[in-house]
Amino acid sequence: MADGTDIISLVSPRPQSRWRPWLLLFGFWTVIALFSALSMYLNALSEDEKRSLRQSLAYSLPEFWLWFVLTPVVVFLGNRTARASWGRFALVHVPASLVLGVVHGATTLTVLYLTAGRPPSPTWTLPHLLKVELIYQAHLAVLIYWAVLGVSRGADSHRRLRDERLRSTQLEQQLTQTQLQALRAQLQPHFLFNTLNAISALALSDPPLARVMISRLGDFLRLTLEDDQQQHVPLRRELEFLDCYLGIQRVRFGDRLVTDFAIDPDTLDACVPHLILQPLVENALQHGLLRLAEGGTLRVAARRHAGQLHLTVEDNGQGLPLGAIREGVGLGNTRARLEALGGSALGMRKGADGGTCVEMSLPYRAATA
């Protein structure tokens, strides 16, 4: 932070116009000068002194415009000692404040002497004015130096804290995205393993049916690759994936599988994690309906309520096992993805027809086009 751009970052930390920070700095000190001149003029009126507003401005404007020149110097020295110890900090700024205080005071008094017209008496010379007023002026300048230094260091600390929070948020988002990508990547091998096992079983007993399943599997993988980089998709797109997956399973189950979709129209544009329904449906088919000789019904529902999107996958299969529920890859993966996203929940209960019902709720957010 030692270059010219960083010196004026106190005024405007965001890169905008080249002259904007300087104009803001000049405007700030000009406003201070105007308030000082007005205060000086009103004080002279209250004490019946002969001092015009023009004279007050002639005194105040040079005094504070000089700080327009000195402020970048103070900020520069503050930046150079930002990470220094207290000893080095004092070693730099105590002498600097005294030197700048004397320079500022002497310059201000000299400008005042030259612009105030003829002195009131021959004894009122510039050396005499410096002798009488320099200590007072330098004292005020030292106080202003430390005030400017404190404000600049506070602004710099605030900027650093803001940037650190921004970096921390970005890192958290990157970590979450990486975690979601890793979790999603686990689904495809798991799904492929189960599907290829089913195709292998049909390859000898029913080769035409195996070929149909291979074709449907190809369609599903094509859709998956088209949205490979997307973490979220509209619900209508997710249902396309699910329908393609169920096309594979309908070949496998035949007439034993009945599907029932109850999707409210106002949920189709909801933003949902990519491939969030498929592992739940696969879990319902594998553990709920596959072992039933007569097959069963799979129900998928979506509704919107109180700012939440509620998704339900229910079957009328074997139901929940007794004792503790052991989550497999699909269910555990889905729960982990929802936890990573935050504000979402996943629950299991006994279905209305004796099977298993898995419910998800997540904040409703419309998908962008």
Short mmCIF file of C-alpha atoms in Angstrom, two decimals:
data_model
loop_
_atom_site.label_atom_id
_atom_site.label_comp_id
_atom_site.label_asym_id
_atom_site.label_seq_id
_atom_site.Cartn_x
_atom_site.Cartn_y
_atom_site.Cartn_z
CA MET A 1 0.00 0.00 0.00
CA ALA A 2 2.85 2.34 -0.66
CA ASP A 3 1.92 3.58 -4.11
CA GLY A 4 -0.04 6.69 -4.99
CA THR A 5 -3.29 4.85 -5.59
CA ASP A 6 -3.32 3.32 -2.11
CA ILE A 7 -2.49 6.64 -0.46
CA ILE A 8 -5.92 7.98 -1.35
CA SER A 9 -7.76 4.74 -0.63
CA LEU A 10 -8.93 6.43 2.59
CA VAL A 11 -11.26 8.52 0.48
CA SER A 12 -12.49 5.90 -1.99
CA PRO A 13 -11.31 2.29 -1.69
CA ARG A 14 -13.12 1.29 -4.88
CA PRO A 15 -11.41 2.08 -8.19
CA GLN A 16 -13.66 4.54 -9.97
CA SER A 17 -12.62 7.78 -11.73
CA ARG A 18 -8.97 8.76 -11.53
CA TRP A 19 -9.81 12.19 -10.12
CA ARG A 20 -12.81 11.24 -7.99
CA PRO A 21 -10.84 10.44 -4.78
CA TRP A 22 -8.91 13.72 -5.05
CA LEU A 23 -12.09 15.71 -5.63
CA LEU A 24 -13.72 14.09 -2.61
CA LEU A 25 -10.68 14.85 -0.47
CA PHE A 26 -10.58 18.46 -1.66
CA GLY A 27 -14.32 18.83 -1.08
CA PHE A 28 -14.00 17.44 2.45
CA TRP A 29 -11.34 19.94 3.52
CA THR A 30 -13.18 22.78 1.77
CA VAL A 31 -16.34 22.05 3.75
CA ILE A 32 -14.30 22.01 6.97
CA ALA A 33 -12.75 25.34 5.98
CA LEU A 34 -16.16 26.89 5.30
CA PHE A 35 -17.50 25.79 8.68
CA SER A 36 -14.37 27.15 10.36
CA ALA A 37 -14.67 30.50 8.56
CA LEU A 38 -18.35 30.81 9.47
CA SER A 39 -17.60 29.99 13.10
CA MET A 40 -14.78 32.54 13.13
CA TYR A 41 -17.02 35.22 11.57
CA LEU A 42 -19.90 34.61 14.01
CA ASN A 43 -17.52 34.64 16.95
CA ALA A 44 -16.13 38.01 15.77
CA LEU A 45 -19.64 39.42 15.51
CA SER A 46 -20.48 38.30 19.04
CA GLU A 47 -17.36 40.06 20.37
CA ASP A 48 -17.82 43.23 18.20
CA GLU A 49 -14.61 42.60 16.32
CA LYS A 50 -14.10 44.12 12.87
CA ARG A 51 -13.70 41.02 10.76
CA SER A 52 -15.53 40.36 7.52
CA LEU A 53 -16.58 36.97 6.20
CA ARG A 54 -14.06 37.48 3.38
CA GLN A 55 -11.26 37.85 5.91
CA SER A 56 -12.42 34.72 7.73
CA LEU A 57 -12.40 32.77 4.47
CA ALA A 58 -8.96 34.14 3.58
CA TYR A 59 -7.70 32.72 6.87
CA SER A 60 -9.52 29.36 6.91
CA LEU A 61 -9.28 28.25 3.29
CA PRO A 62 -5.45 28.24 3.05
CA GLU A 63 -5.22 26.53 6.45
CA PHE A 64 -7.41 23.58 5.49
CA TRP A 65 -6.49 23.43 1.82
CA LEU A 66 -2.97 22.81 3.01
CA TRP A 67 -4.32 19.71 4.75
CA PHE A 68 -5.56 18.57 1.34
CA VAL A 69 -1.89 18.40 0.36
CA LEU A 70 -0.69 16.90 3.65
CA THR A 71 -3.39 14.23 4.09
CA PRO A 72 -1.87 11.82 1.51
CA VAL A 73 1.46 12.18 3.31
CA VAL A 74 -0.12 11.23 6.64
CA VAL A 75 -1.96 8.28 5.06
CA PHE A 76 1.24 7.17 3.31
CA LEU A 77 3.18 7.15 6.59
CA GLY A 78 0.30 5.33 8.27
CA ASN A 79 0.30 2.63 5.60
CA ARG A 80 4.07 2.19 5.88
CA THR A 81 3.78 1.56 9.63
CA ALA A 82 0.55 -0.49 9.52
CA ARG A 83 2.29 -3.68 10.63
CA ALA A 84 5.01 -2.03 12.73
CA SER A 85 5.39 -2.39 16.47
CA TRP A 86 4.14 0.36 18.76
CA GLY A 87 7.72 1.52 19.30
CA ARG A 88 8.44 1.95 15.62
CA PHE A 89 4.98 3.45 15.08
CA ALA A 90 5.69 6.15 17.67
CA LEU A 91 9.25 6.62 16.36
CA VAL A 92 7.84 7.52 12.93
CA HIS A 93 4.71 9.47 13.77
CA VAL A 94 5.75 11.56 16.77
CA PRO A 95 8.55 13.34 14.87
CA ALA A 96 6.45 13.43 11.68
CA SER A 97 3.52 15.06 13.45
CA LEU A 98 5.81 17.69 15.00
CA VAL A 99 7.54 18.45 11.69
CA LEU A 100 4.29 18.64 9.72
CA GLY A 101 2.74 20.67 12.52
CA VAL A 102 5.48 23.29 12.34
CA VAL A 103 5.44 23.29 8.53
CA HIS A 104 1.68 23.66 8.44
CA GLY A 105 1.63 26.39 11.08
CA ALA A 106 4.44 28.39 9.49
CA THR A 107 2.93 28.08 6.00
CA THR A 108 -0.53 29.09 7.20
CA LEU A 109 0.79 32.16 9.05
CA THR A 110 2.91 33.18 6.09
CA VAL A 111 -0.07 33.00 3.72
CA LEU A 112 -2.15 34.94 6.25
CA TYR A 113 0.51 37.66 6.52
CA LEU A 114 0.80 38.00 2.76
CA THR A 115 -2.96 38.08 2.09
CA ALA A 116 -4.14 40.20 5.03
CA GLY A 117 -2.90 43.51 3.57
CA ARG A 118 -0.61 45.96 5.31
CA PRO A 119 0.22 45.06 8.92
CA PRO A 120 -1.46 47.20 11.60
CA SER A 121 1.89 48.57 12.80
CA PRO A 122 5.54 48.52 11.72
CA THR A 123 6.36 46.12 14.58
CA TRP A 124 3.85 43.56 13.30
CA THR A 125 6.23 41.70 11.04
CA LEU A 126 6.24 38.13 9.80
CA PRO A 127 8.86 36.98 12.34
CA HIS A 128 6.79 38.62 15.08
CA LEU A 129 3.63 36.85 13.85
CA LEU A 130 5.44 33.51 13.77
CA LYS A 131 6.77 34.04 17.27
CA VAL A 132 3.36 34.85 18.67
CA GLU A 133 1.17 32.36 16.80
CA LEU A 134 3.37 29.48 15.60
CA ILE A 135 3.18 27.37 18.78
CA TYR A 136 -0.62 27.59 18.83
CA GLN A 137 -0.94 26.83 15.11
CA ALA A 138 1.54 23.97 15.28
CA HIS A 139 -0.30 22.52 18.28
CA LEU A 140 -3.58 22.45 16.36
CA ALA A 141 -1.84 20.95 13.33
CA VAL A 142 -0.36 18.13 15.44
CA LEU A 143 -3.83 17.32 16.79
CA ILE A 144 -5.26 17.27 13.25
CA TYR A 145 -2.34 15.05 12.12
CA TRP A 146 -3.21 12.42 14.74
CA ALA A 147 -6.94 12.71 13.93
CA VAL A 148 -6.26 12.14 10.22
CA LEU A 149 -3.93 9.25 11.08
CA GLY A 150 -6.56 7.64 13.33
CA VAL A 151 -9.31 7.96 10.72
CA SER A 152 -7.07 6.60 7.97
CA ARG A 153 -5.98 3.59 10.03
CA GLY A 154 -9.59 2.94 11.05
CA ALA A 155 -10.76 3.11 7.43
CA ASP A 156 -7.93 0.83 6.34
CA SER A 157 -8.74 -1.68 9.09
CA HIS A 158 -12.40 -1.62 8.08
CA ARG A 159 -11.45 -2.22 4.46
CA ARG A 160 -9.14 -5.08 5.42
CA LEU A 161 -11.85 -6.65 7.58
CA ARG A 162 -14.39 -6.30 4.76
CA ASP A 163 -11.99 -7.86 2.26
CA GLU A 164 -11.16 -10.66 4.69
CA ARG A 165 -14.84 -11.41 5.21
CA LEU A 166 -15.36 -11.39 1.45
CA ARG A 167 -12.46 -13.81 0.95
CA SER A 168 -13.77 -16.00 3.76
CA THR A 169 -17.24 -16.07 2.20
CA GLN A 170 -15.79 -16.91 -1.21
CA LEU A 171 -13.69 -19.71 0.30
CA GLU A 172 -16.74 -21.11 2.09
CA GLN A 173 -18.72 -21.02 -1.15
CA GLN A 174 -15.89 -22.73 -3.02
CA LEU A 175 -15.64 -25.37 -0.29
CA THR A 176 -19.39 -25.95 -0.41
CA GLN A 177 -19.35 -26.23 -4.20
CA THR A 178 -16.43 -28.65 -4.06
CA GLN A 179 -18.22 -30.72 -1.44
CA LEU A 180 -21.41 -30.76 -3.53
CA GLN A 181 -19.48 -31.80 -6.62
CA ALA A 182 -17.83 -34.63 -4.69
CA LEU A 183 -21.17 -35.79 -3.29
CA ARG A 184 -22.81 -35.63 -6.70
CA ALA A 185 -19.92 -37.53 -8.21
CA GLN A 186 -20.61 -40.39 -5.76
CA LEU A 187 -24.13 -40.82 -7.14
CA GLN A 188 -23.22 -41.74 -10.68
CA PRO A 189 -20.98 -44.75 -9.90
CA HIS A 190 -23.57 -45.96 -7.38
CA PHE A 191 -26.38 -45.61 -9.91
CA LEU A 192 -24.31 -47.15 -12.74
CA PHE A 193 -23.35 -50.11 -10.55
CA ASN A 194 -27.00 -50.93 -9.79
CA THR A 195 -28.16 -50.39 -13.39
CA LEU A 196 -25.35 -52.43 -14.94
CA ASN A 197 -26.10 -55.25 -12.50
CA ALA A 198 -29.71 -55.22 -13.68
CA ILE A 199 -28.62 -55.20 -17.34
CA SER A 200 -26.23 -58.06 -16.64
CA ALA A 201 -29.05 -60.11 -15.14
CA LEU A 202 -31.21 -59.51 -18.22
CA ALA A 203 -28.45 -60.08 -20.76
CA LEU A 204 -28.97 -63.86 -20.75
CA SER A 205 -32.60 -64.17 -19.74
CA ASP A 206 -34.02 -61.38 -21.95
CA PRO A 207 -31.45 -59.85 -24.37
CA PRO A 208 -33.96 -57.53 -26.15
CA LEU A 209 -34.98 -56.06 -22.81
CA ALA A 210 -31.32 -55.64 -21.86
CA ARG A 211 -30.73 -53.69 -25.08
CA VAL A 212 -33.67 -51.41 -24.29
CA MET A 213 -32.22 -50.73 -20.84
CA ILE A 214 -28.82 -49.93 -22.37
CA SER A 215 -30.51 -47.47 -24.73
CA ARG A 216 -32.38 -45.81 -21.86
CA LEU A 217 -29.18 -45.69 -19.83
CA GLY A 218 -27.47 -43.90 -22.71
CA ASP A 219 -30.27 -41.31 -22.79
CA PHE A 220 -29.95 -40.74 -19.07
CA LEU A 221 -26.17 -40.32 -19.21
CA ARG A 222 -26.52 -37.88 -22.11
CA LEU A 223 -28.86 -35.69 -20.06
CA THR A 224 -26.47 -35.92 -17.12
CA LEU A 225 -23.50 -34.77 -19.20
CA GLU A 226 -25.47 -31.85 -20.66
CA ASP A 227 -25.85 -30.35 -17.17
CA ASP A 228 -22.61 -31.70 -15.75
CA GLN A 229 -21.36 -28.31 -14.51
CA GLN A 230 -24.64 -27.16 -12.98
CA GLN A 231 -25.20 -27.59 -9.27
CA HIS A 232 -28.82 -26.39 -9.47
CA VAL A 233 -31.51 -26.84 -12.11
CA PRO A 234 -35.20 -25.96 -12.35
CA LEU A 235 -37.51 -28.60 -10.93
CA ARG A 236 -38.99 -29.21 -14.40
CA ARG A 237 -35.48 -30.16 -15.60
CA GLU A 238 -34.97 -32.41 -12.59
CA LEU A 239 -38.24 -34.16 -13.42
CA GLU A 240 -36.95 -34.78 -16.96
CA PHE A 241 -33.94 -36.57 -15.45
CA LEU A 242 -36.23 -38.51 -13.16
CA ASP A 243 -38.52 -39.55 -16.00
CA CYS A 244 -35.53 -40.74 -18.00
CA TYR A 245 -34.31 -42.74 -15.01
CA LEU A 246 -37.75 -44.23 -14.46
CA GLY A 247 -37.77 -45.22 -18.14
CA ILE A 248 -34.90 -47.56 -17.28
CA GLN A 249 -36.69 -48.89 -14.24
CA ARG A 250 -39.98 -49.42 -16.09
CA VAL A 251 -38.11 -51.75 -18.43
CA ARG A 252 -36.76 -53.57 -15.41
CA PHE A 253 -40.02 -53.74 -13.42
CA GLY A 254 -42.48 -53.99 -16.30
CA ASP A 255 -46.10 -53.85 -15.17
CA ARG A 256 -45.05 -54.20 -11.54
CA LEU A 257 -44.19 -50.49 -11.28
CA VAL A 258 -46.85 -47.76 -11.17
CA THR A 259 -45.72 -44.13 -10.94
CA ASP A 260 -47.84 -41.25 -9.70
CA PHE A 261 -46.68 -37.62 -9.98
CA ALA A 262 -48.41 -34.81 -8.06
CA ILE A 263 -46.45 -31.71 -9.03
CA ASP A 264 -48.00 -28.30 -8.35
CA PRO A 265 -47.54 -26.02 -11.40
CA ASP A 266 -46.08 -23.18 -9.29
CA THR A 267 -43.15 -25.41 -8.29
CA LEU A 268 -41.85 -26.23 -11.77
CA ASP A 269 -39.56 -23.18 -11.89
CA ALA A 270 -38.15 -23.81 -8.41
CA CYS A 271 -34.38 -24.13 -8.18
CA VAL A 272 -33.31 -27.54 -6.81
CA PRO A 273 -29.97 -29.34 -6.46
CA HIS A 274 -29.15 -31.34 -9.55
CA LEU A 275 -29.97 -35.08 -9.22
CA ILE A 276 -31.61 -34.62 -5.82
CA LEU A 277 -34.66 -36.82 -6.53
CA GLN A 278 -33.03 -39.70 -8.40
CA PRO A 279 -31.21 -41.28 -5.42
CA LEU A 280 -34.40 -41.12 -3.31
CA VAL A 281 -36.44 -42.77 -6.06
CA GLU A 282 -33.71 -45.36 -6.55
CA ASN A 283 -33.71 -46.03 -2.82
CA ALA A 284 -37.49 -46.50 -2.83
CA LEU A 285 -37.31 -48.93 -5.76
CA GLN A 286 -34.35 -50.92 -4.47
CA HIS A 287 -35.41 -51.27 -0.85
CA GLY A 288 -39.16 -50.79 -1.03
CA LEU A 289 -40.61 -52.26 -4.23
CA LEU A 290 -38.03 -54.56 -5.83
CA ARG A 291 -38.67 -57.48 -3.51
CA LEU A 292 -42.45 -57.31 -3.84
CA ALA A 293 -43.67 -59.92 -6.31
CA GLU A 294 -46.70 -57.85 -7.21
CA GLY A 295 -44.71 -54.61 -7.41
CA GLY A 296 -46.12 -51.34 -6.12
CA THR A 297 -46.67 -47.65 -6.57
CA LEU A 298 -44.12 -44.86 -6.45
CA ARG A 299 -45.43 -41.37 -5.73
CA VAL A 300 -43.48 -38.15 -6.27
CA ALA A 301 -45.01 -34.87 -5.10
CA ALA A 302 -43.95 -31.23 -5.01
CA ARG A 303 -45.69 -28.31 -3.41
CA ARG A 304 -44.86 -24.81 -2.29
CA HIS A 305 -45.80 -23.48 1.14
CA ALA A 306 -44.62 -20.55 3.28
CA GLY A 307 -41.56 -19.87 1.18
CA GLN A 308 -40.47 -23.50 1.23
CA LEU A 309 -40.41 -26.12 -1.49
CA HIS A 310 -41.60 -29.51 -0.21
CA LEU A 311 -40.62 -32.62 -2.17
CA THR A 312 -41.94 -36.07 -1.30
CA VAL A 313 -40.96 -39.53 -2.53
CA GLU A 314 -43.26 -42.27 -1.22
CA ASP A 315 -43.71 -45.96 -1.92
CA ASN A 316 -46.10 -48.63 -0.66
CA GLY A 317 -43.40 -51.23 -0.33
CA GLN A 318 -41.91 -53.07 2.61
CA GLY A 319 -41.72 -50.05 4.89
CA LEU A 320 -39.08 -48.96 7.37
CA PRO A 321 -37.04 -51.66 9.10
CA LEU A 322 -37.30 -52.19 12.83
CA GLY A 323 -34.67 -50.53 14.97
CA ALA A 324 -32.19 -47.92 13.79
CA ILE A 325 -32.33 -46.89 10.15
CA ARG A 326 -29.08 -47.39 8.27
CA GLU A 327 -28.63 -44.81 5.54
CA GLY A 328 -27.09 -46.03 2.33
CA VAL A 329 -25.16 -44.06 -0.28
CA GLY A 330 -28.24 -42.46 -1.87
CA LEU A 331 -30.01 -41.29 1.28
CA GLY A 332 -26.84 -40.32 3.13
CA ASN A 333 -25.54 -38.45 0.10
CA THR A 334 -28.79 -36.52 -0.27
CA ARG A 335 -28.81 -35.57 3.40
CA ALA A 336 -25.20 -34.37 3.19
CA ARG A 337 -25.96 -32.24 0.10
CA LEU A 338 -28.93 -30.59 1.79
CA GLU A 339 -26.90 -29.88 4.92
CA ALA A 340 -24.15 -28.30 2.81
CA LEU A 341 -26.68 -26.01 1.14
CA GLY A 342 -28.17 -24.88 4.45
CA GLY A 343 -31.79 -24.08 5.28
CA SER A 344 -32.93 -27.52 4.11
CA ALA A 345 -34.21 -30.62 5.86
CA LEU A 346 -34.70 -34.32 5.12
CA GLY A 347 -36.95 -36.67 7.04
CA MET A 348 -38.33 -40.22 6.82
CA ARG A 349 -41.60 -41.63 8.11
CA LYS A 350 -44.00 -44.48 7.55
CA GLY A 351 -46.05 -44.00 4.40
CA ALA A 352 -49.83 -43.80 4.27
CA ASP A 353 -49.99 -47.26 2.61
CA GLY A 354 -47.46 -48.87 4.90
CA GLY A 355 -44.37 -48.12 2.84
CA THR A 356 -41.76 -45.40 3.32
CA CYS A 357 -42.12 -41.67 2.77
CA VAL A 358 -39.07 -39.43 2.40
CA GLU A 359 -39.74 -35.71 2.68
CA MET A 360 -37.44 -32.83 1.75
CA SER A 361 -37.93 -29.14 2.35
CA LEU A 362 -35.69 -26.39 1.04
CA PRO A 363 -36.03 -22.64 0.59
CA TYR A 364 -38.01 -21.76 -2.52
CA ARG A 365 -35.92 -19.89 -5.06
CA ALA A 366 -36.94 -19.35 -8.66
CA ALA A 367 -34.41 -20.67 -11.15
CA THR A 368 -32.79 -18.11 -13.43
CA ALA A 369 -33.25 -18.48 -17.14
#
